[in-house]
Structure formats: C-alpha cells, structure tokens
PDB file of C-alpha atoms in Angstrom:
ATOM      1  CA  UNK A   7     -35.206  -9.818  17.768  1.00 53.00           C
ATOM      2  CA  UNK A   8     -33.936  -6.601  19.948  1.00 61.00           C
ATOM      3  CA  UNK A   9     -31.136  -7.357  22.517  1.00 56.00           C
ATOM      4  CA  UNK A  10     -30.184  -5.225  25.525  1.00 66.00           C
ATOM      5  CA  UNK A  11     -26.202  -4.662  25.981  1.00 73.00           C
ATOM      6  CA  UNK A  12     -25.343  -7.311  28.390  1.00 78.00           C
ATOM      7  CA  UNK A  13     -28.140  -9.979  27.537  1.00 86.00           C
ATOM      8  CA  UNK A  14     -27.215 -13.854  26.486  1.00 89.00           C
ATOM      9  CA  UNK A  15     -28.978 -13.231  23.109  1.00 90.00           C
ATOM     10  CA  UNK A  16     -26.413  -9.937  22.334  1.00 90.00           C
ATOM     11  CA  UNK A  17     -23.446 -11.660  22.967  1.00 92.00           C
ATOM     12  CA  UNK A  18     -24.463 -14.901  21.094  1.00 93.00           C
ATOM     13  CA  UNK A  19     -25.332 -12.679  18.170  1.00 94.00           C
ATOM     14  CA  UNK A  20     -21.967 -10.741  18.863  1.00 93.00           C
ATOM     15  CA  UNK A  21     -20.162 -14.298  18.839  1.00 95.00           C
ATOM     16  CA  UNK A  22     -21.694 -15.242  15.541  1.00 96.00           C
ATOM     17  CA  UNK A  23     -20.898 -12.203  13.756  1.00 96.00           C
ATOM     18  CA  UNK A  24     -17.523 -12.619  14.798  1.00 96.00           C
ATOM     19  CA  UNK A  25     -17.210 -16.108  13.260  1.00 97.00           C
ATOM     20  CA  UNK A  26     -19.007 -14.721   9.900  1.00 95.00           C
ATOM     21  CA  UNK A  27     -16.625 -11.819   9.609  1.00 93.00           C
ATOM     22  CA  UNK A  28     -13.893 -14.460  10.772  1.00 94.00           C
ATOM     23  CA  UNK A  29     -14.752 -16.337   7.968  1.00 96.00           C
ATOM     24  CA  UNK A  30     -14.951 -13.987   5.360  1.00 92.00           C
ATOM     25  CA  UNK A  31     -11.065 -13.141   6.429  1.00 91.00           C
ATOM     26  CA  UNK A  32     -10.035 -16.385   6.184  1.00 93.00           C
ATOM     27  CA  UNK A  33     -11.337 -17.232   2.763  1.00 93.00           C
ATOM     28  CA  UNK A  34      -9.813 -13.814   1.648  1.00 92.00           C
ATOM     29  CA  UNK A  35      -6.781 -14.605   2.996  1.00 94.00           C
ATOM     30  CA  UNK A  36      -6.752 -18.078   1.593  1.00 95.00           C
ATOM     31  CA  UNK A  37      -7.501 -16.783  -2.132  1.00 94.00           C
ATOM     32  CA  UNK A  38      -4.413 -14.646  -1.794  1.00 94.00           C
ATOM     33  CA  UNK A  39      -2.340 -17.426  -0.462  1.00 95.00           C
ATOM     34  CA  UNK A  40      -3.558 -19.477  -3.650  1.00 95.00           C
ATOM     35  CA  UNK A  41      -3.143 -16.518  -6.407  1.00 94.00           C
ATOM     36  CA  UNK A  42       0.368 -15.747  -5.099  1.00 95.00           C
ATOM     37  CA  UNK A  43       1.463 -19.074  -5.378  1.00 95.00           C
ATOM     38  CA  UNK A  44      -0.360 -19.153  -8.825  1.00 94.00           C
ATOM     39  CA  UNK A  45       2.002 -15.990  -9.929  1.00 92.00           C
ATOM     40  CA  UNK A  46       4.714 -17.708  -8.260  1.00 92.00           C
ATOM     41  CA  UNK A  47       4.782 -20.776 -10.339  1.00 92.00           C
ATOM     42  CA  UNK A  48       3.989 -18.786 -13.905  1.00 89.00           C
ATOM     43  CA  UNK A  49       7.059 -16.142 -12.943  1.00 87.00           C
ATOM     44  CA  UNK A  50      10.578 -15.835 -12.134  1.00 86.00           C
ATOM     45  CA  UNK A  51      10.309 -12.533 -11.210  1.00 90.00           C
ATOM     46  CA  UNK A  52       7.246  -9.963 -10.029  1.00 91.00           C
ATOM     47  CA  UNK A  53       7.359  -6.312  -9.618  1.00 92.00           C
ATOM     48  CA  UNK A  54       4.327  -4.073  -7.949  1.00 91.00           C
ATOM     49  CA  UNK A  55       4.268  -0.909  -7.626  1.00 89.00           C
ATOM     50  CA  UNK A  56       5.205   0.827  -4.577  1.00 87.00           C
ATOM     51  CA  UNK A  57       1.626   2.038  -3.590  1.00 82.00           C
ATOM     52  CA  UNK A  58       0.504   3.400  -0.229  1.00 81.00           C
ATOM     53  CA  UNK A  59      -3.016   1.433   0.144  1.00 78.00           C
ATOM     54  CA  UNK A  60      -3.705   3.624   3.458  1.00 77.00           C
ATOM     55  CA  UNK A  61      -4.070   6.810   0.609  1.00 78.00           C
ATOM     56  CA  UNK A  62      -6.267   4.568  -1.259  1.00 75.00           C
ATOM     57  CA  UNK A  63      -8.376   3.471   1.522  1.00 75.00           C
ATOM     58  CA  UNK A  64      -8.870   7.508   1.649  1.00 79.00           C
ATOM     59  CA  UNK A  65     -10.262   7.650  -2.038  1.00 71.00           C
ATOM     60  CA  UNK A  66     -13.160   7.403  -3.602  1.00 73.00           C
ATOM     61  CA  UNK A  67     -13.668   3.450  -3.320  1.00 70.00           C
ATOM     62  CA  UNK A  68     -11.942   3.135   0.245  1.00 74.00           C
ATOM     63  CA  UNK A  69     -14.280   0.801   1.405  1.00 75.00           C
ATOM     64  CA  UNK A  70     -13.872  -1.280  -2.069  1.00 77.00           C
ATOM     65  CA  UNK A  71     -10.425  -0.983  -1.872  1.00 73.00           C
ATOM     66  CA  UNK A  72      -9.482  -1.968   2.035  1.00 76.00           C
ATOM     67  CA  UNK A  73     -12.650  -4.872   1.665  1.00 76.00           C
ATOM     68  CA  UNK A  74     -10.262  -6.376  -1.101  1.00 79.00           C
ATOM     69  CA  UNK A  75      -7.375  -6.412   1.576  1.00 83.00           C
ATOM     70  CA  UNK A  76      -4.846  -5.121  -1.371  1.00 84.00           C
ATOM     71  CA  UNK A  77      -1.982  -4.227   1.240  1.00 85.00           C
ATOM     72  CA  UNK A  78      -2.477  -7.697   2.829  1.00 89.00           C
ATOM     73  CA  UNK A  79      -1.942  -9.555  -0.318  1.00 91.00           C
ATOM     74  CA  UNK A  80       1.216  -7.679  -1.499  1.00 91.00           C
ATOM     75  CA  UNK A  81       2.233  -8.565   1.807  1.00 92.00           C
ATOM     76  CA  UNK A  82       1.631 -12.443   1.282  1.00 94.00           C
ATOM     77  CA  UNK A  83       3.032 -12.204  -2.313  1.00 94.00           C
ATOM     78  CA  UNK A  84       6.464 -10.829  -1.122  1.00 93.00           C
ATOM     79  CA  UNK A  85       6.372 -13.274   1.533  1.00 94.00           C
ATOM     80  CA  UNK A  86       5.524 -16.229  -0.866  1.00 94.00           C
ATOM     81  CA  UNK A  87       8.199 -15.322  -3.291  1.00 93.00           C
ATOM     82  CA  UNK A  88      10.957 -14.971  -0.548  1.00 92.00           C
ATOM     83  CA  UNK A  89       9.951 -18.427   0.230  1.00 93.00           C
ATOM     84  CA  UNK A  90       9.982 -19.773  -3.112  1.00 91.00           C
ATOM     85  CA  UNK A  91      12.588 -18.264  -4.287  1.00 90.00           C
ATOM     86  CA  UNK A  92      11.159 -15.790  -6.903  1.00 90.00           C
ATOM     87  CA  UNK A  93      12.448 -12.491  -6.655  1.00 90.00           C
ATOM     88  CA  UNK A  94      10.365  -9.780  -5.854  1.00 90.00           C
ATOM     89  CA  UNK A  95      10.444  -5.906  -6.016  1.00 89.00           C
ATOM     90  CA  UNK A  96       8.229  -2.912  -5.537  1.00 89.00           C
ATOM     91  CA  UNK A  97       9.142  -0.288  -8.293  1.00 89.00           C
ATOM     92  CA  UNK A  98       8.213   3.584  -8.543  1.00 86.00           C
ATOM     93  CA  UNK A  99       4.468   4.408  -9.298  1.00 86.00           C
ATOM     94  CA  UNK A 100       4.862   7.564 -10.619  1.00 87.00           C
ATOM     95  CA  UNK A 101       3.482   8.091 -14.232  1.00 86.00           C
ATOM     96  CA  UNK A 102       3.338   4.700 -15.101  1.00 84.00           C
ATOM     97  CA  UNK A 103       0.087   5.360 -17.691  1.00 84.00           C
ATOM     98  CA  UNK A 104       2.225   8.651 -18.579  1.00 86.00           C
ATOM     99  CA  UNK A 105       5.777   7.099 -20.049  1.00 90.00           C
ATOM    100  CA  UNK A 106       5.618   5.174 -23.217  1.00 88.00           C
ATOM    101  CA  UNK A 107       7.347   1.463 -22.562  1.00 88.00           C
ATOM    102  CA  UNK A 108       9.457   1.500 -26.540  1.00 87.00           C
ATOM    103  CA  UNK A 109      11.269   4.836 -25.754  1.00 87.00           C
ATOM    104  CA  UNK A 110      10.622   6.308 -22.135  1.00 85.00           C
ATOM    105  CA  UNK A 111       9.065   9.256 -23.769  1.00 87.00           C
ATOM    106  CA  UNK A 112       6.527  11.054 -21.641  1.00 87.00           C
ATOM    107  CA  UNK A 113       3.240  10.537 -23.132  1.00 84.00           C
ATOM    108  CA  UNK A 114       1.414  13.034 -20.850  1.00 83.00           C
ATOM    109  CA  UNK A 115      -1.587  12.343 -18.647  1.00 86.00           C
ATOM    110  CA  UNK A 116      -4.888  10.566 -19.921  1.00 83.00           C
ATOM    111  CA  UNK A 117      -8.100  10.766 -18.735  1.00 83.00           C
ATOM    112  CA  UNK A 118      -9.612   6.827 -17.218  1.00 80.00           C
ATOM    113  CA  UNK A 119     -11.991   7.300 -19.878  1.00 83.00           C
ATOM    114  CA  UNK A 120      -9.165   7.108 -22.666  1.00 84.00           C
ATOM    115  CA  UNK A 121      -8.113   3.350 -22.965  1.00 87.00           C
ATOM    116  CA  UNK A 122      -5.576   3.583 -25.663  1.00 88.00           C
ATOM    117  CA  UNK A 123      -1.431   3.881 -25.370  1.00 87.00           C
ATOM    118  CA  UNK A 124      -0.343   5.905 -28.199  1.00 86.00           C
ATOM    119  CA  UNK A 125       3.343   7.020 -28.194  1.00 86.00           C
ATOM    120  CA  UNK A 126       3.541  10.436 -30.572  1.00 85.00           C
ATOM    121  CA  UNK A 127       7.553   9.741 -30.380  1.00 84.00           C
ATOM    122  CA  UNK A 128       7.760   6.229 -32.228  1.00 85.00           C
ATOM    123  CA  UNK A 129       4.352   5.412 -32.903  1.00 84.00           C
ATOM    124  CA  UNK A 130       3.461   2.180 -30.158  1.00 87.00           C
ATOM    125  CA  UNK A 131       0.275   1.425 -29.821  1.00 88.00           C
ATOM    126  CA  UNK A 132      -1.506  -0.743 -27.017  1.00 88.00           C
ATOM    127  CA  UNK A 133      -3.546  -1.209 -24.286  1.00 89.00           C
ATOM    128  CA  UNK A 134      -3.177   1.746 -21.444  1.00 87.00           C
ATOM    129  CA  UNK A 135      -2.878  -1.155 -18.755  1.00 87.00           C
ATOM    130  CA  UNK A 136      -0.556  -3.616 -20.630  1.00 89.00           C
ATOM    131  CA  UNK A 137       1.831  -0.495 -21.537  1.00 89.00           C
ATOM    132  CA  UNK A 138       1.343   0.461 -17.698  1.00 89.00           C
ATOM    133  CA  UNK A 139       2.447  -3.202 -16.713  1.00 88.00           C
ATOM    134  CA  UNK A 140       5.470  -2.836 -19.587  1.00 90.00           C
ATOM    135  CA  UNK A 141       6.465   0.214 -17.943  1.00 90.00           C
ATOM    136  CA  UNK A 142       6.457  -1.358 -14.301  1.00 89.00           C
ATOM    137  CA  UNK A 143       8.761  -4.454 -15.705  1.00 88.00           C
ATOM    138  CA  UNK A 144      11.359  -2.005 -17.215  1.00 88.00           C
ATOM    139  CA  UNK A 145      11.357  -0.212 -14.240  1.00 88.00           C
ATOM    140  CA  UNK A 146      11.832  -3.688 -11.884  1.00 87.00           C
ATOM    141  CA  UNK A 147      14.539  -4.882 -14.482  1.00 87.00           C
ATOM    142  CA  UNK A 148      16.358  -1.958 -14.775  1.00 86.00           C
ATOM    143  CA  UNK A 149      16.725  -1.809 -10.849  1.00 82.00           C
ATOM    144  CA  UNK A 150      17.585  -5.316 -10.805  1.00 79.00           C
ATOM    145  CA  UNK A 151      21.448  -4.842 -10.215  1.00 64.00           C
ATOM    146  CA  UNK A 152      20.596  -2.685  -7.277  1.00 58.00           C
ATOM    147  CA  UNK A 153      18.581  -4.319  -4.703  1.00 50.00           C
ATOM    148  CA  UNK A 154      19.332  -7.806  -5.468  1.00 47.00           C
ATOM    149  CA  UNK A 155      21.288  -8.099  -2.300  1.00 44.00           C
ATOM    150  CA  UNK A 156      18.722  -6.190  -0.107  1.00 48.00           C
ATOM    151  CA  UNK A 157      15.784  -8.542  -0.775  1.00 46.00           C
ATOM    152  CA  UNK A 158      17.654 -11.805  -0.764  1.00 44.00           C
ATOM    153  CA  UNK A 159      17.432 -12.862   2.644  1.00 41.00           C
ATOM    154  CA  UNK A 160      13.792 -11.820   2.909  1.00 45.00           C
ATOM    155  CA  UNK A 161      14.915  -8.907   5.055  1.00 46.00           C
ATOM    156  CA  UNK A 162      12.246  -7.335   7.371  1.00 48.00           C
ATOM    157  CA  UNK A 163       9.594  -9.625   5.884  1.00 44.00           C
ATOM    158  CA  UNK A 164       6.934 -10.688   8.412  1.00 43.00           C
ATOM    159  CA  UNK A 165       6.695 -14.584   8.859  1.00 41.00           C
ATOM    160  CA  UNK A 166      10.240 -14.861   7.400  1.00 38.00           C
ATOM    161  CA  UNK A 167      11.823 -15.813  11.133  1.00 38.00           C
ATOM    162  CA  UNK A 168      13.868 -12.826  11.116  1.00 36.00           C
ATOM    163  CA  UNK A 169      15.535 -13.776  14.573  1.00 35.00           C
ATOM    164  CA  UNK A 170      16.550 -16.881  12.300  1.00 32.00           C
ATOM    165  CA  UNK A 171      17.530 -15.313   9.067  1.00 35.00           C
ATOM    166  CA  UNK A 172      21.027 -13.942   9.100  1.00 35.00           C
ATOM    167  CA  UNK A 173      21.688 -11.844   5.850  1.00 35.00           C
ATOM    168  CA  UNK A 174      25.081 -11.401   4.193  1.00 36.00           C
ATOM    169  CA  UNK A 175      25.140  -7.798   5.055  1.00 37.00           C
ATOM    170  CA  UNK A 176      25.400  -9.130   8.485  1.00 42.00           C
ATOM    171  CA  UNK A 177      27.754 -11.466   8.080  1.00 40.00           C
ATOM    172  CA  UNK A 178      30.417  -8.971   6.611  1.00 42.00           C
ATOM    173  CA  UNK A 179      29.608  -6.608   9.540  1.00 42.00           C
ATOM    174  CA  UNK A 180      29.836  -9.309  12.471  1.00 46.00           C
ATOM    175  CA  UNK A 181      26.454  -9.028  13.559  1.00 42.00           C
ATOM    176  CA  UNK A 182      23.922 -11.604  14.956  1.00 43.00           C
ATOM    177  CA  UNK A 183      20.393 -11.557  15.437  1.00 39.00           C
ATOM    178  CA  UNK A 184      18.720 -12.916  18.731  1.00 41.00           C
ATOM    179  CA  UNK A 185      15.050 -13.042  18.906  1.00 36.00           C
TER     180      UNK A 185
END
C-alpha cells in the first residue's frame, strides 16, 4: 500500500514502526539488564577493556556492531556493579592477543585466522581468547590499588543520582553537589 507524506495511512505506518523498533530496544536493553546482573552475581570483580565502540561502529561490521548496542551495555554493566557493589574497571586494550598472560612477554601479532596462544618465552599454551581475557584480569588486578577510590562512589555514572552521591574526594575538599 503506497502512502503520500502527510496521509493518515503514513503516519499510522510511521507510528507502528516506531513501536516495532521501540520494542526491539527494549528487549535489547532488557537482555543486558539481565546478563549484567548474571555477571554480577558469578563475580566480585569485572574488567572490560577500554574500547571506543564509535571506531568500531566505523569498521567492517558497524552495523553488526552498533545493532548489538555494545557501548550501551558496558554502560549498564558499570552501572549495575556500582549498584551492587561489584567493582568494576575498564583496563588498557592495547595488545591484549599480543602479551603472553605467565610472563608478560610480547608474543607478537597473530593473524584472526590463528586461534592458538603459544608463549616462545615459557612455553603456555591456550586459547587466543582465554589468554586475551587472562591478560585483561592481570591488567584490572594489577591497577587495583590505583583507582579503587575513583570508582567507589559511582562517580560520573549515569543513573547513579550524582546530585545525591557525595564522594570522599569531596568530602576532604569541602565540596557539595546540588542538582
């Protein structure tokens, strides 16, 4: 059925794609709520890497990649960890498939096609991805001490209340927040 630009039957249509895309966004939205709260219960502490989705979305899968709503759902994980008190940090990205997780050596860069970890330094041997996820927890331990105090109070986290929240940096300066 054709519609001209300011007919009933366009801005019905209009109206129920707006509901079906509506939709879609809520049910994505919901399945992140549900797998962060899921990670949440299983972990006492989660580290991501620090990656800037907007480069993705400029890839080769952009569509693929902004359609999953990645950025939105490290967004609700930090968010759902701040709230239930898991702590949460976004580590370095760099080389992460390049640096062997037993020693730190640099492995040097692999093709996608080439699946396998192997270390030439002390011999480990895995799974590219687990010894990418390895590397990523060193990394989020090993920065622990640091930013402890920078993500306690949820800090600059959206849905936090920040006009509410009053962090301990603030406290020790004098400062109040008004909303």
């Amino acid at each position: 059925m054709k519609s001209s630009r300011g007919s009933n039957n366009r801005h019905k249509l209009n109206r129920k794609i707006a509901r079906l895309h509506q939709r879609i966004s809520d049910t994505r939205k919901d399945w992140h709520f549900k797998l962060a709260h899921k990670l949440c219960n299983n972990a006492g502490m989660i580290f991501v890497e620090d990656i800037d989705f907007r480069v993705w979305a400029k890839g080769m899968f952009c569509k693929y990649t902004l359609d999953a709503g990645f950025g939105q759902f490290v967004s609700i994980l930090q968010w759902v960890c701040w709230k239930r008190g898991v702590y949460f940090a976004k580590v370095d990205k760099d080389y992460t498939s390049q640096v062997c997780p037993q020693c730190d050596a640099h492995t040097g860069k692999k093709e996608l096609k080439d699946r396998v970890h192997n270390c030439p330094e002390c011999g480990y041997t895995t799974h590219r991805d687990v010894a990418a996820a390895q590397v990523i927890r060193n990394r989020g331990v090993n920065a622990l001490g640091r930013s402890v105090e920078q993500n306690a109070c949820g800090d600059g986290l959206t849905g936090t209340g920040d006009s509410l929240v009053k962090s301990r940096r603030d406290s020790e300066v004098g400062v109040t927040r008004h909303g």
